[in-house]
Tab-separated table of C-alpha atoms and ligand atoms in Angstrom:
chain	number	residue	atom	x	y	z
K	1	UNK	CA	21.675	25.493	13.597
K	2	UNK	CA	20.500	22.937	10.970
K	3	UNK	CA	23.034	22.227	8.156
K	4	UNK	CA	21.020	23.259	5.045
K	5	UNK	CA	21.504	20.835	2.008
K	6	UNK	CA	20.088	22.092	-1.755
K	7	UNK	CA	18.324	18.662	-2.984
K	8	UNK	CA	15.821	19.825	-5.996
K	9	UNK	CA	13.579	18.271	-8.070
K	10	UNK	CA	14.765	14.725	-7.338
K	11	UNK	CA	11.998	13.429	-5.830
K	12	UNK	CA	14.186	13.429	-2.891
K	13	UNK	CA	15.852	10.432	-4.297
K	14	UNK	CA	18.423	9.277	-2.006
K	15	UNK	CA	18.309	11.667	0.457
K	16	UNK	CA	17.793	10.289	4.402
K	17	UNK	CA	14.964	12.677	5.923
K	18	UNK	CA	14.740	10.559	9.401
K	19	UNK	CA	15.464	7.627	11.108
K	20	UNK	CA	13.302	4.403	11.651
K	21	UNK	CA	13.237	1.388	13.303
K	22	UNK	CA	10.513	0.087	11.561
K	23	UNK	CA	11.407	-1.729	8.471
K	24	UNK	CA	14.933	-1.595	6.120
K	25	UNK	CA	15.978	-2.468	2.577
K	26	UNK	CA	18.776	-3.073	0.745
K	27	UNK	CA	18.191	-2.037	-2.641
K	28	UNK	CA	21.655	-3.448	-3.764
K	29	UNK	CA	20.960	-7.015	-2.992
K	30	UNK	CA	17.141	-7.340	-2.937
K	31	UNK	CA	16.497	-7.507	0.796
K	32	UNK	CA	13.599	-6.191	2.874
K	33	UNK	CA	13.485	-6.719	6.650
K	34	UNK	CA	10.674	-5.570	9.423
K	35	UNK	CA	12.154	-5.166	12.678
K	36	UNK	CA	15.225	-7.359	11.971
K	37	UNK	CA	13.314	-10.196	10.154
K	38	UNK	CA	13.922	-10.765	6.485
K	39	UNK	CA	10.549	-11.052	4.970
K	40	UNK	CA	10.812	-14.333	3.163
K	41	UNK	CA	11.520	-16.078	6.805
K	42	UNK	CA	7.892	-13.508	7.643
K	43	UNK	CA	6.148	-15.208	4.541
K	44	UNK	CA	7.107	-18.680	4.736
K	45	UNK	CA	6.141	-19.077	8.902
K	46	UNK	CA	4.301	-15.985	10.038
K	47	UNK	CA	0.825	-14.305	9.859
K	48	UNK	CA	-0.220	-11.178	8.802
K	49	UNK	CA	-1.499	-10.740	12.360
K	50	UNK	CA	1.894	-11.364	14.080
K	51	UNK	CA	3.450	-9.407	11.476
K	52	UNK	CA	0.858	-6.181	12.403
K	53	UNK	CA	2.062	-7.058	16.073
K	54	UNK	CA	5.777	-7.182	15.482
K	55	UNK	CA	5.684	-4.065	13.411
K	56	UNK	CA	3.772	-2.089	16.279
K	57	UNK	CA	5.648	-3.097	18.817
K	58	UNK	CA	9.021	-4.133	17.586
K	59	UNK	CA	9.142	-8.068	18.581
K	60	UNK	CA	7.467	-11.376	18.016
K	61	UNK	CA	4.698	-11.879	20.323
K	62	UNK	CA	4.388	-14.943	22.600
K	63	UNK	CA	1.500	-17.141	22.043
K	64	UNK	CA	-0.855	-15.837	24.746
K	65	UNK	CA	0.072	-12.101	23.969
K	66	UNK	CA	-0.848	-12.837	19.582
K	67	UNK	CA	-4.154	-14.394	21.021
K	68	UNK	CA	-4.739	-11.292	23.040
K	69	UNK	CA	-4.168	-9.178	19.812
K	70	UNK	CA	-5.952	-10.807	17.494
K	71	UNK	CA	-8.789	-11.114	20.042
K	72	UNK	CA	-8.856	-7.838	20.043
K	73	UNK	CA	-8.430	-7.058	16.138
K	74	UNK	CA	-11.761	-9.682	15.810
K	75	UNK	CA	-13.616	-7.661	18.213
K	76	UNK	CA	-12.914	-4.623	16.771
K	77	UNK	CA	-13.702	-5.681	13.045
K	78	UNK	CA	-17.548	-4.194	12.968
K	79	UNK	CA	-18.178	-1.093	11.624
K	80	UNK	CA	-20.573	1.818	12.926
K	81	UNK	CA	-23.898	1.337	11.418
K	82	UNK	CA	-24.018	4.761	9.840
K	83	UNK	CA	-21.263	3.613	8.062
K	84	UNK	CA	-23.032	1.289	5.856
K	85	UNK	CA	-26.063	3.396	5.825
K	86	UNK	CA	-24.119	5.821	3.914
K	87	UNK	CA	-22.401	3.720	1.963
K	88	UNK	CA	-25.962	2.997	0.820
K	89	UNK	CA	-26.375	6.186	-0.355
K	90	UNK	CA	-22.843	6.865	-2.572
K	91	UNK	CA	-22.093	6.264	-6.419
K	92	UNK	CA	-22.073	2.735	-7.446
K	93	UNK	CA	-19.092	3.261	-9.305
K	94	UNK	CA	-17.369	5.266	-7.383
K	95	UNK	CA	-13.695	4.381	-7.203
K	96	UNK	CA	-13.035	1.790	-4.124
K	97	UNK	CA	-9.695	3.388	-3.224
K	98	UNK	CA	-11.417	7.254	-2.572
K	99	UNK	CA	-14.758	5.239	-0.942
K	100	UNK	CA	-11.417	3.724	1.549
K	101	UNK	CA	-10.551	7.268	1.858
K	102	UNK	CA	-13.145	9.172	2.604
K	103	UNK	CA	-14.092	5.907	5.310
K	104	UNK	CA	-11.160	6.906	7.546
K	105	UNK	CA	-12.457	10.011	8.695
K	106	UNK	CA	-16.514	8.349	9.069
K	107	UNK	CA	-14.226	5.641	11.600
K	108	UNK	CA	-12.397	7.972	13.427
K	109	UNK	CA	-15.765	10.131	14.150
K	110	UNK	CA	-16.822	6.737	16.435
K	111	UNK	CA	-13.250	6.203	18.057
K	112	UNK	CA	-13.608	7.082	21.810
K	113	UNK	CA	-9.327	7.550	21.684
K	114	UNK	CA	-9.815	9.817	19.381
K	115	UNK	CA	-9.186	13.098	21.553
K	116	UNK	CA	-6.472	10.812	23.714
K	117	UNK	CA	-2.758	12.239	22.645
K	118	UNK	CA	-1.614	9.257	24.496
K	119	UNK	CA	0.761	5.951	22.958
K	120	UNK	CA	-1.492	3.590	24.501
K	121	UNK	CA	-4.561	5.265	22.979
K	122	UNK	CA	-2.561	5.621	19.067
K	123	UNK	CA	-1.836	2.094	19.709
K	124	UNK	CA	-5.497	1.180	20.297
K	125	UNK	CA	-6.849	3.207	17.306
K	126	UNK	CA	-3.767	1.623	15.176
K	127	UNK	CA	-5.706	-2.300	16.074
K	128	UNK	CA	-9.260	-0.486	15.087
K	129	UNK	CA	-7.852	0.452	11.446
K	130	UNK	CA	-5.873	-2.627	10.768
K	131	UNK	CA	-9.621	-5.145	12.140
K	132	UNK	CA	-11.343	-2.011	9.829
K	133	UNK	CA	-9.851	-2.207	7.086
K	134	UNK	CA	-11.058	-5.028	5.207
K	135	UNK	CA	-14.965	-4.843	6.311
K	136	UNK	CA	-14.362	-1.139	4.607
K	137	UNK	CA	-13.489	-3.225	1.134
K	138	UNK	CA	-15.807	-5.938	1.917
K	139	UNK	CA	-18.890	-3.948	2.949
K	140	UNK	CA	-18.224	-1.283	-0.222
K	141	UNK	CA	-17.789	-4.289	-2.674
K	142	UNK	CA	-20.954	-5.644	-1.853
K	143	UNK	CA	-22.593	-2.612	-1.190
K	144	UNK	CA	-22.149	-1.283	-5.351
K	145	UNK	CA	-23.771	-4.844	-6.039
K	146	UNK	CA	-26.984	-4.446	-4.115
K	147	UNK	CA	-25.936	-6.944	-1.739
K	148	UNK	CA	-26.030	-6.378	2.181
K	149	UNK	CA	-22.898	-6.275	3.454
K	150	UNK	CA	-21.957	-9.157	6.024
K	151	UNK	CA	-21.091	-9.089	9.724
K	152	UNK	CA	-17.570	-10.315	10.846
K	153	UNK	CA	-17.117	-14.283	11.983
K	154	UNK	CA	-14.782	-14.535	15.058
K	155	UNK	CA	-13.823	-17.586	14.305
K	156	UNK	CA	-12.036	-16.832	11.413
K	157	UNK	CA	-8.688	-15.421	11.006
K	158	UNK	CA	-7.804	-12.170	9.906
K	159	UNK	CA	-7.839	-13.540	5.712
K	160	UNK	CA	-10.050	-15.711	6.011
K	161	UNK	CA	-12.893	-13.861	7.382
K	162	UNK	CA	-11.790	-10.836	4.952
K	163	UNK	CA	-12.835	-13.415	1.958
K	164	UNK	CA	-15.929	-14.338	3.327
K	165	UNK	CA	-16.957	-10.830	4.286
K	166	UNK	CA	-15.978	-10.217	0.684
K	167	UNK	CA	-17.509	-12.934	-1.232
K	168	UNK	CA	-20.068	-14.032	1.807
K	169	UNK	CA	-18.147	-17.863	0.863
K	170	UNK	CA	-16.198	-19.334	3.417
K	171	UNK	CA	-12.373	-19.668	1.774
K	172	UNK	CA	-10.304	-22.597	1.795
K	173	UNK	CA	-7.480	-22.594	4.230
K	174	UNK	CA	-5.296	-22.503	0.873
K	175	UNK	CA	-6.769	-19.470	-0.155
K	176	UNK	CA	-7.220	-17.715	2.809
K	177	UNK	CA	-3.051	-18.875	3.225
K	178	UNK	CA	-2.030	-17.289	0.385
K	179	UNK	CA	-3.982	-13.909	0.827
K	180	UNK	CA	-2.173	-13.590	3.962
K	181	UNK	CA	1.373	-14.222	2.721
K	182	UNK	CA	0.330	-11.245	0.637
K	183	UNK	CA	-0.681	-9.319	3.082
K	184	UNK	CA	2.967	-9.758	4.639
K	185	UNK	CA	4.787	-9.763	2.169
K	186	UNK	CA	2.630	-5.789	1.530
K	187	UNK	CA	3.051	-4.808	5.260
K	188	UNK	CA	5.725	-2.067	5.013
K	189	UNK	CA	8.639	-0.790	2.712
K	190	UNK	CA	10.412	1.782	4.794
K	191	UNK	CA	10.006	5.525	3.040
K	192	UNK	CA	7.309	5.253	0.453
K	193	UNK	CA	5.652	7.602	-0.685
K	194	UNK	CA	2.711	6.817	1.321
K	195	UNK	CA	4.556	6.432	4.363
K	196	UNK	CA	6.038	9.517	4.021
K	197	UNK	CA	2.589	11.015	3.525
K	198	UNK	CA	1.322	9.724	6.963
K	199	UNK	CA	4.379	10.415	8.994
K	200	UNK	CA	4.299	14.161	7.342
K	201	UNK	CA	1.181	14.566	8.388
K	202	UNK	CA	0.992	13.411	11.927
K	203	UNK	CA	4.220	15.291	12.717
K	204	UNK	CA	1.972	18.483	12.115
K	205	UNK	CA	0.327	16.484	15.535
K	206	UNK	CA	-2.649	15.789	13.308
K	207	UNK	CA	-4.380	12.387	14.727
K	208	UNK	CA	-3.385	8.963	13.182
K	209	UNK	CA	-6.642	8.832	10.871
K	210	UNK	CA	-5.726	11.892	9.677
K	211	UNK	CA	-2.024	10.389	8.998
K	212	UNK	CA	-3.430	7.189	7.517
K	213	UNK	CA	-6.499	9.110	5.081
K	214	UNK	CA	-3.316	10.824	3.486
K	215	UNK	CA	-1.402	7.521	3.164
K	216	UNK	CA	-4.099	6.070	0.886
K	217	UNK	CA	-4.378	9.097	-1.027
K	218	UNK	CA	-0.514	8.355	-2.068
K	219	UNK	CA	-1.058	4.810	-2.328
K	220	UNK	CA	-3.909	5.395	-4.842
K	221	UNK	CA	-1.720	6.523	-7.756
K	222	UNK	CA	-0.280	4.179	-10.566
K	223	UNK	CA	3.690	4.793	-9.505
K	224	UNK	CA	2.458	3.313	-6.381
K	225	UNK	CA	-0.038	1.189	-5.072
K	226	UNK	CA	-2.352	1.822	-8.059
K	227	UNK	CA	0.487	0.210	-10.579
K	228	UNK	CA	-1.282	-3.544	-8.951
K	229	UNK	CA	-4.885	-2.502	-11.097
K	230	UNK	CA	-2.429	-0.998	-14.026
K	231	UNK	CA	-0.322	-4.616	-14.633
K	232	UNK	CA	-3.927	-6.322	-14.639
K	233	UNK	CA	-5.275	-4.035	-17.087
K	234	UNK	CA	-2.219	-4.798	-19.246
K	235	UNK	CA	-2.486	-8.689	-18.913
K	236	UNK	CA	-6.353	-8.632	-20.033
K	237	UNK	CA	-4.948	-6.476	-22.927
K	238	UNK	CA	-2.493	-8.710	-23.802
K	239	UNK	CA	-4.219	-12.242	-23.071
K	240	UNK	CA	-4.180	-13.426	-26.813
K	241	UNK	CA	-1.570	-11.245	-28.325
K	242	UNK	CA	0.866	-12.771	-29.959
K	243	UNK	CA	4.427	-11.129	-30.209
K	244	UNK	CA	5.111	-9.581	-26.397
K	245	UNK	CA	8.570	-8.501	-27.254
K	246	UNK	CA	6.883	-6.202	-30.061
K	247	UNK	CA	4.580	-4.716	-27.672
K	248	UNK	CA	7.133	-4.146	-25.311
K	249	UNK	CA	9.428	-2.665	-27.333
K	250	UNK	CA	6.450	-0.467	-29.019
K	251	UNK	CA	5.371	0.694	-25.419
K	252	UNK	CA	8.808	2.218	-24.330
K	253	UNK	CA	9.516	3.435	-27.454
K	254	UNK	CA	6.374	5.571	-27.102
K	255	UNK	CA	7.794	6.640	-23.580
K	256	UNK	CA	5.138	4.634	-22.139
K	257	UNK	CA	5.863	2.652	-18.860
K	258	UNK	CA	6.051	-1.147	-18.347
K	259	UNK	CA	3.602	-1.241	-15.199
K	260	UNK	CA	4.901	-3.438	-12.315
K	261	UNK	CA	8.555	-3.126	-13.509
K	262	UNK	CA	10.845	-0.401	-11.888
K	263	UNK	CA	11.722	0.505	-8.282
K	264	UNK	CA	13.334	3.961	-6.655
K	265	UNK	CA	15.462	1.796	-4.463
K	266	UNK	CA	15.455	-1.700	-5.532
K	267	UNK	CA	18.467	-1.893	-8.524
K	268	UNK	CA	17.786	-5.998	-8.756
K	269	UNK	CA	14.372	-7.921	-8.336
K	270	UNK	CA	12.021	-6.844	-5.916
K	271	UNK	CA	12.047	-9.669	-3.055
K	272	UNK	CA	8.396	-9.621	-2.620
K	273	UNK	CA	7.686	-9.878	-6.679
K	274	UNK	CA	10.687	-13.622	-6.390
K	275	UNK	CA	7.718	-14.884	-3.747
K	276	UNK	CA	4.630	-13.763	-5.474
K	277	UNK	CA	5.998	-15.341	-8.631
K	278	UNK	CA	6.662	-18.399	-7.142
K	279	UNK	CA	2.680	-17.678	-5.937
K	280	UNK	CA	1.256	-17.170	-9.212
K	281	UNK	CA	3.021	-20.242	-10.444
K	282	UNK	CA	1.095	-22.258	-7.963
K	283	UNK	CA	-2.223	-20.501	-8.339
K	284	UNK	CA	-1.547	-21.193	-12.049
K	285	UNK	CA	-1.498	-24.517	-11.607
K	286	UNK	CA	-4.264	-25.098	-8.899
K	287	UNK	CA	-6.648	-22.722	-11.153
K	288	UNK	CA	-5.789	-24.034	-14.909
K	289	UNK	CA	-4.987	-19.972	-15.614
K	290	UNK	CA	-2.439	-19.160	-17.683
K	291	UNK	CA	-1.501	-15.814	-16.230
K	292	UNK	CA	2.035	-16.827	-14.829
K	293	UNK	CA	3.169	-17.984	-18.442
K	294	UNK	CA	2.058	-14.527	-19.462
K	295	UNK	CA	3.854	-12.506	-17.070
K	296	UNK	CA	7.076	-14.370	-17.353
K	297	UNK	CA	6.951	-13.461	-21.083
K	298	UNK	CA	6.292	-10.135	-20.353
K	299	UNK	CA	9.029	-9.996	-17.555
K	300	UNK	CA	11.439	-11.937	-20.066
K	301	UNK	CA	10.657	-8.976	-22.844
K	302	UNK	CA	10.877	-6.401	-20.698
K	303	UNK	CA	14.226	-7.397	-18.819
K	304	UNK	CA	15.797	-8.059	-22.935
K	305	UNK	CA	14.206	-4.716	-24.057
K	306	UNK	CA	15.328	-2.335	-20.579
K	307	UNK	CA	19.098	-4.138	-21.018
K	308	UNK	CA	19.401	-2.894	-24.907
K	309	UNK	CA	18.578	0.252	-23.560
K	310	UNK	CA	20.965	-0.172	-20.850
K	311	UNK	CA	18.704	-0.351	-17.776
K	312	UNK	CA	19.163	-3.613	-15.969
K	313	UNK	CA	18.011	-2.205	-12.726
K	314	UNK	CA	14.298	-2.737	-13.770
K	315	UNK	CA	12.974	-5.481	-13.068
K	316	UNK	CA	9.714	-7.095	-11.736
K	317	UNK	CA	8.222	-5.118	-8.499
K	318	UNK	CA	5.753	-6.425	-5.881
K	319	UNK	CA	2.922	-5.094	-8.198
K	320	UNK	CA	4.253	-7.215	-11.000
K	321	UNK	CA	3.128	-10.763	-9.924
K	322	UNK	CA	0.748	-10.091	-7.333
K	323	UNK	CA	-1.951	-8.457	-9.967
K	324	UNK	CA	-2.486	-12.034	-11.308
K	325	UNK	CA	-2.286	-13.429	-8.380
K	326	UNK	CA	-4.988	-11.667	-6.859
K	327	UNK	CA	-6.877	-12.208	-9.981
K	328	UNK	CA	-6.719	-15.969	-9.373
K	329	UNK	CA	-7.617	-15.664	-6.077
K	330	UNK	CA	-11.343	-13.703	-7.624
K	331	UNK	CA	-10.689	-10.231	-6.408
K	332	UNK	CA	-11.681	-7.628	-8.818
K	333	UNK	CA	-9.225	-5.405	-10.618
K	334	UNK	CA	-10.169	-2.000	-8.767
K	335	UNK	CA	-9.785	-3.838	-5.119
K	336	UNK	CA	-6.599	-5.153	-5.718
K	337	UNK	CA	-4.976	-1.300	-4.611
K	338	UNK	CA	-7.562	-1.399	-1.447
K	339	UNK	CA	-6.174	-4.604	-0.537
K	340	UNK	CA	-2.739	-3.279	-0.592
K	341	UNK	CA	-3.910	-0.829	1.630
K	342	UNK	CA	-5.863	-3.100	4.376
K	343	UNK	CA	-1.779	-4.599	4.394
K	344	UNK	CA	-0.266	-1.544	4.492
K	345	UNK	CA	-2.068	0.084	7.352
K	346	UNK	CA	0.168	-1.790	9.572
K	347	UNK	CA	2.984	-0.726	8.497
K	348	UNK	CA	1.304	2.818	8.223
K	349	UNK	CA	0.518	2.946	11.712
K	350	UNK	CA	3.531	1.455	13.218
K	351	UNK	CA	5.398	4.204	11.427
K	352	UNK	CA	2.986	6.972	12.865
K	353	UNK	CA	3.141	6.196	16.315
K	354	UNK	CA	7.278	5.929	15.563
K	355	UNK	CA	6.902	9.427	14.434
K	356	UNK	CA	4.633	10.907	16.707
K	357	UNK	CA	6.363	9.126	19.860
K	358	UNK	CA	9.918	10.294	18.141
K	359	UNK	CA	11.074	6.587	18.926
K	360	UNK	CA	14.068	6.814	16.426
K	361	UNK	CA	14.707	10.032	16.955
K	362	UNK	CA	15.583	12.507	19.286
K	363	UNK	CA	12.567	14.581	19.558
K	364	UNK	CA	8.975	14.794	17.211
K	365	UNK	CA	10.076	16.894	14.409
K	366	UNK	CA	7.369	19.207	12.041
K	367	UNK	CA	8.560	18.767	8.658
K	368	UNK	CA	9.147	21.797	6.846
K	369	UNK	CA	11.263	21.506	3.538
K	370	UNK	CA	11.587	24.358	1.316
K	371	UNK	CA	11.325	25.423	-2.492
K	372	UNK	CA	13.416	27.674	-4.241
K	373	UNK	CA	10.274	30.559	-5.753
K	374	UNK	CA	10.759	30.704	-9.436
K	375	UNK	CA	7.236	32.514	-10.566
K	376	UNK	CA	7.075	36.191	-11.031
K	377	UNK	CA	9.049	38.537	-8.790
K	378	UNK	CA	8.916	42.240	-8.910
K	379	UNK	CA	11.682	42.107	-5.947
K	380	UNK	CA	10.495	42.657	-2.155
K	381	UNK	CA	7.844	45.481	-2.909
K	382	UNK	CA	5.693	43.036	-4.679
K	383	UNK	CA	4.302	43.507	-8.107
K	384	UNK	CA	1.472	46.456	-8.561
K	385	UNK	CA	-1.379	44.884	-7.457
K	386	UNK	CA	-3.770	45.972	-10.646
K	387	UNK	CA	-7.206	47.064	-9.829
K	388	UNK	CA	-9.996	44.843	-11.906
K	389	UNK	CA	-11.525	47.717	-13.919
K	390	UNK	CA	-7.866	48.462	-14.929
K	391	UNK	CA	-6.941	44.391	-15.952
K	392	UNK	CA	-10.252	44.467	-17.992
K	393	UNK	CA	-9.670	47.146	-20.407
F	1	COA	C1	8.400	2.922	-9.602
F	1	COA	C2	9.113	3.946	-10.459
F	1	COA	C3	8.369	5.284	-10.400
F	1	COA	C4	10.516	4.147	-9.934
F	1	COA	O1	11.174	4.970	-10.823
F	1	COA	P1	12.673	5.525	-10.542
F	1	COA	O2	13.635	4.541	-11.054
F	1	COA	O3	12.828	5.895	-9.143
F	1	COA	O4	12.787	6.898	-11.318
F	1	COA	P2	12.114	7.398	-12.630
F	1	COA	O5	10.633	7.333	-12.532
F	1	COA	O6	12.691	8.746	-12.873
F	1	COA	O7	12.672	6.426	-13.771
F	1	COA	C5	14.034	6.444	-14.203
F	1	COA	C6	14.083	6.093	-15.689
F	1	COA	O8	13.700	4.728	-15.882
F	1	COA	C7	12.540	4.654	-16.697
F	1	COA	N1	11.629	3.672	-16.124
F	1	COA	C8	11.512	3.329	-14.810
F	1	COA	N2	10.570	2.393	-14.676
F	1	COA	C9	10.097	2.132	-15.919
F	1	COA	C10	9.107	1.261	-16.412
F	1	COA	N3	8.409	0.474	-15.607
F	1	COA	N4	8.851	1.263	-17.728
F	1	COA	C11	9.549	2.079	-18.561
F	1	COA	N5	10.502	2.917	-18.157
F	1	COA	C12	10.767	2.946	-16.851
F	1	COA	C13	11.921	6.057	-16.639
F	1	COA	O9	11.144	6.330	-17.766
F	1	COA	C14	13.134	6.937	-16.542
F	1	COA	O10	13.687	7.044	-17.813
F	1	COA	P3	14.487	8.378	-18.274
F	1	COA	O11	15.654	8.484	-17.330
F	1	COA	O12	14.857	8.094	-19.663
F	1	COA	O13	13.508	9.511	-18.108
F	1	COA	C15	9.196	3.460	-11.914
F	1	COA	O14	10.008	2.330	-12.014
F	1	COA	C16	7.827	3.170	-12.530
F	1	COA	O15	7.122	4.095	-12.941
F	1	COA	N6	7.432	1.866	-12.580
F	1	COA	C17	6.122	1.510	-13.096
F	1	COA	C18	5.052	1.778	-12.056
F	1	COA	C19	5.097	0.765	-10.941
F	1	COA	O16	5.168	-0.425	-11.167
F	1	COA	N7	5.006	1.268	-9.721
F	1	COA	C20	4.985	0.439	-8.523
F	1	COA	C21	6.255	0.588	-7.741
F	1	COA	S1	6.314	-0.571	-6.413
């Protein structure tokens, strides 16, 4: 019989709930590996396609097996026509992340695996999402602005032809570069919360969009993907203000968080915020935007104010720096969570087929925590139940 372990209330801090082969980090030291490769060696000579590939299958692709997968990520990038007749039809200004959400299930209702249980047939609906993904974004973004939204190009790359279905401009090689280091360096993180949320969910043997609808549900909120949006919000706020440590200080002393600072595992800098730093820095420059300068004050102020109050673990996270970057790169405040999310689906699905296929583990597990009940109790009996003509007088 299972060992049973009290944990409450912790937000199951620190507590291992499976294995995974999938991605590790050590919090300690500031290191985050997929599959045995550290992701600054990922950043600096991978793409975000032969990251999706290595985190699916658990090794670097040759070069005629990539061009096979991304031949078959391009070819799978349109979306079902009743798609965008819908989207026709939705609020304006209704929020991008839920319109991602609620586009999962409208996908999987055209996926012909959809009723196959089999690895071959996850692994197929796993490329559909991750080519899916960003037309979702795309075609919604232009969509709420009267525009029509734009068919794939094949012959761009995965990035690139994300920006043009986005801005209907074909991007620099630059800037379709430095989305894709972003979408790397966003691919997976081990545990998350929204990882957690998909692999719960499949191992009820839901199907993967099923897994992944719940993973951007998680993502959404501010202590997660959402905090990208949050850190922008506070930049606009604080473009011409004048003493940052004040604010700072004002903010936490309200009980307020610092958006983009903090991590439940990283106790030093956030490896993927030391890169998109060093990003912003050059966007900075190339732009004539002074949104680096401004976060560096606001990461000085915040590392002085966190280490009077004895809290040196918090530091910059990957939302931190890659809110202005994003910004400099023209995408809107309330896509900068969906983009997050068109990364993270690889990492999403890669750690829903690990689950479903128990392939770090001994056998696909249901998971099935407990609480302790601490509402009324009339002992086993049950409280009287109270007819409604006697709880009305
Ligand atoms: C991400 C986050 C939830 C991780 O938190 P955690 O360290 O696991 O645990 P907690 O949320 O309990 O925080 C621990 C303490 O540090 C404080 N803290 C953590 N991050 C903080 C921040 N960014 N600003 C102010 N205080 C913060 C909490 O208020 C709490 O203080 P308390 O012990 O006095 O109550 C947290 O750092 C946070 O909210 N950051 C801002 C949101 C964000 O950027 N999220 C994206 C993460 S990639």
């Amino acid at each position: 019989m299972a060992q049973v372990v009290n944990f409450k209330n912790t937000g199951l801090r620190g507590v291992t709930v499976a294995d995974t082969k999938v991605s590790f980090i050590d919090g300690e030291k500031g290191v985050l590996i997929y599959r045995g490769y550290r992701i600054e060696d990922l950043a600096e000579h991978s793409t975000f396609t032969e990251v999706a590939h290595l985190l699916l299958n658990g090794f670097l692709p040759g070069r005629e097996l990539l061009e096979d997968f991304e031949k078959q990520i391009r070819e799978a990038r349109a979306l079902p026509e009743y798609m965008i007749e819908s989207f026709r039809k939705w609020p304006k200004d209704a929020k991008p992340m839920d319109v991602l959400q609620a586009s999962v299930p409208l996908l999987a209702m055209a996926d012909p695996d959809l009723s196959d249980e089999s690895r071959e047939a996850n692994f197929r609906m796993a490329l559909r999402l991750i080519a899916r993904f960003p037309a979702v974004v795309a075609a919604w973004h232009r969509t709420r602005n009267g525009l029509d939204p734009l068919p794939p190009d094949p012959s761009l790359s995965h990035s690139a032809n994300f920006l043009w279905q986005l801005h209907g401009k074909k991007p620099d090689e630059e800037a379709a570069r430095y989305l894709d280091i972003c979408l790397i360096l966003h691919a997976d993180h081990t545990f998350n919360a929204s990882t957690f949320a998909c692999r719960e969910v499949v191992s009820t043997r839901a199907h993967i969009y099923a897994g992944v609808a719940a993973g951007i549900g998680a993502l959404s909120g501010s202590l997660h993907g959402g905090a990208n949006a949050e850190v922008m919000k506070m930049l606009v706020e604080l473009e011409f203000e004048k003493d940052i440590p004040g604010w700072v200080k004002a903010r936490l002393e309200s009980g307020d968080r610092v958006m983009g600072m903090g991590h439940a595992v990283y106790k030093t800098m956030d490896p993927r915020a030391k890169y998109l730093k060093q990003m912003a820095q050059k966007l900075g420059e190339k732009t004539g935007q002074r949104w680096h300068e401004l976060s560096s004050q606001i990461e000085q102020a915040g590392l002085d104010e966190f280490r009077r109050r004895g809290k040196t673990e918090i530091q910059p996270n990957v939302d931190f720096y890659s809110a202005p970057v994003y910004h400099m790169m023209g995408i809107p405040r309330d896509l900068m969570t969906p983009i997050f999310a068109i990364s993270r689906v690889s990492g999403w699905c890669s750690h829903i087929i690990e689950e479903k296929f128990a392939e770090a583990q001994e056998k696909p597990q249901l998971y099935r925590p407990q609480a302790e009940y601490v509402g009324q109790y009339c002992g086993l009996m049950g409280c009287e139940y109270e007819p409604m003509e006697e709880r009305d007088k």
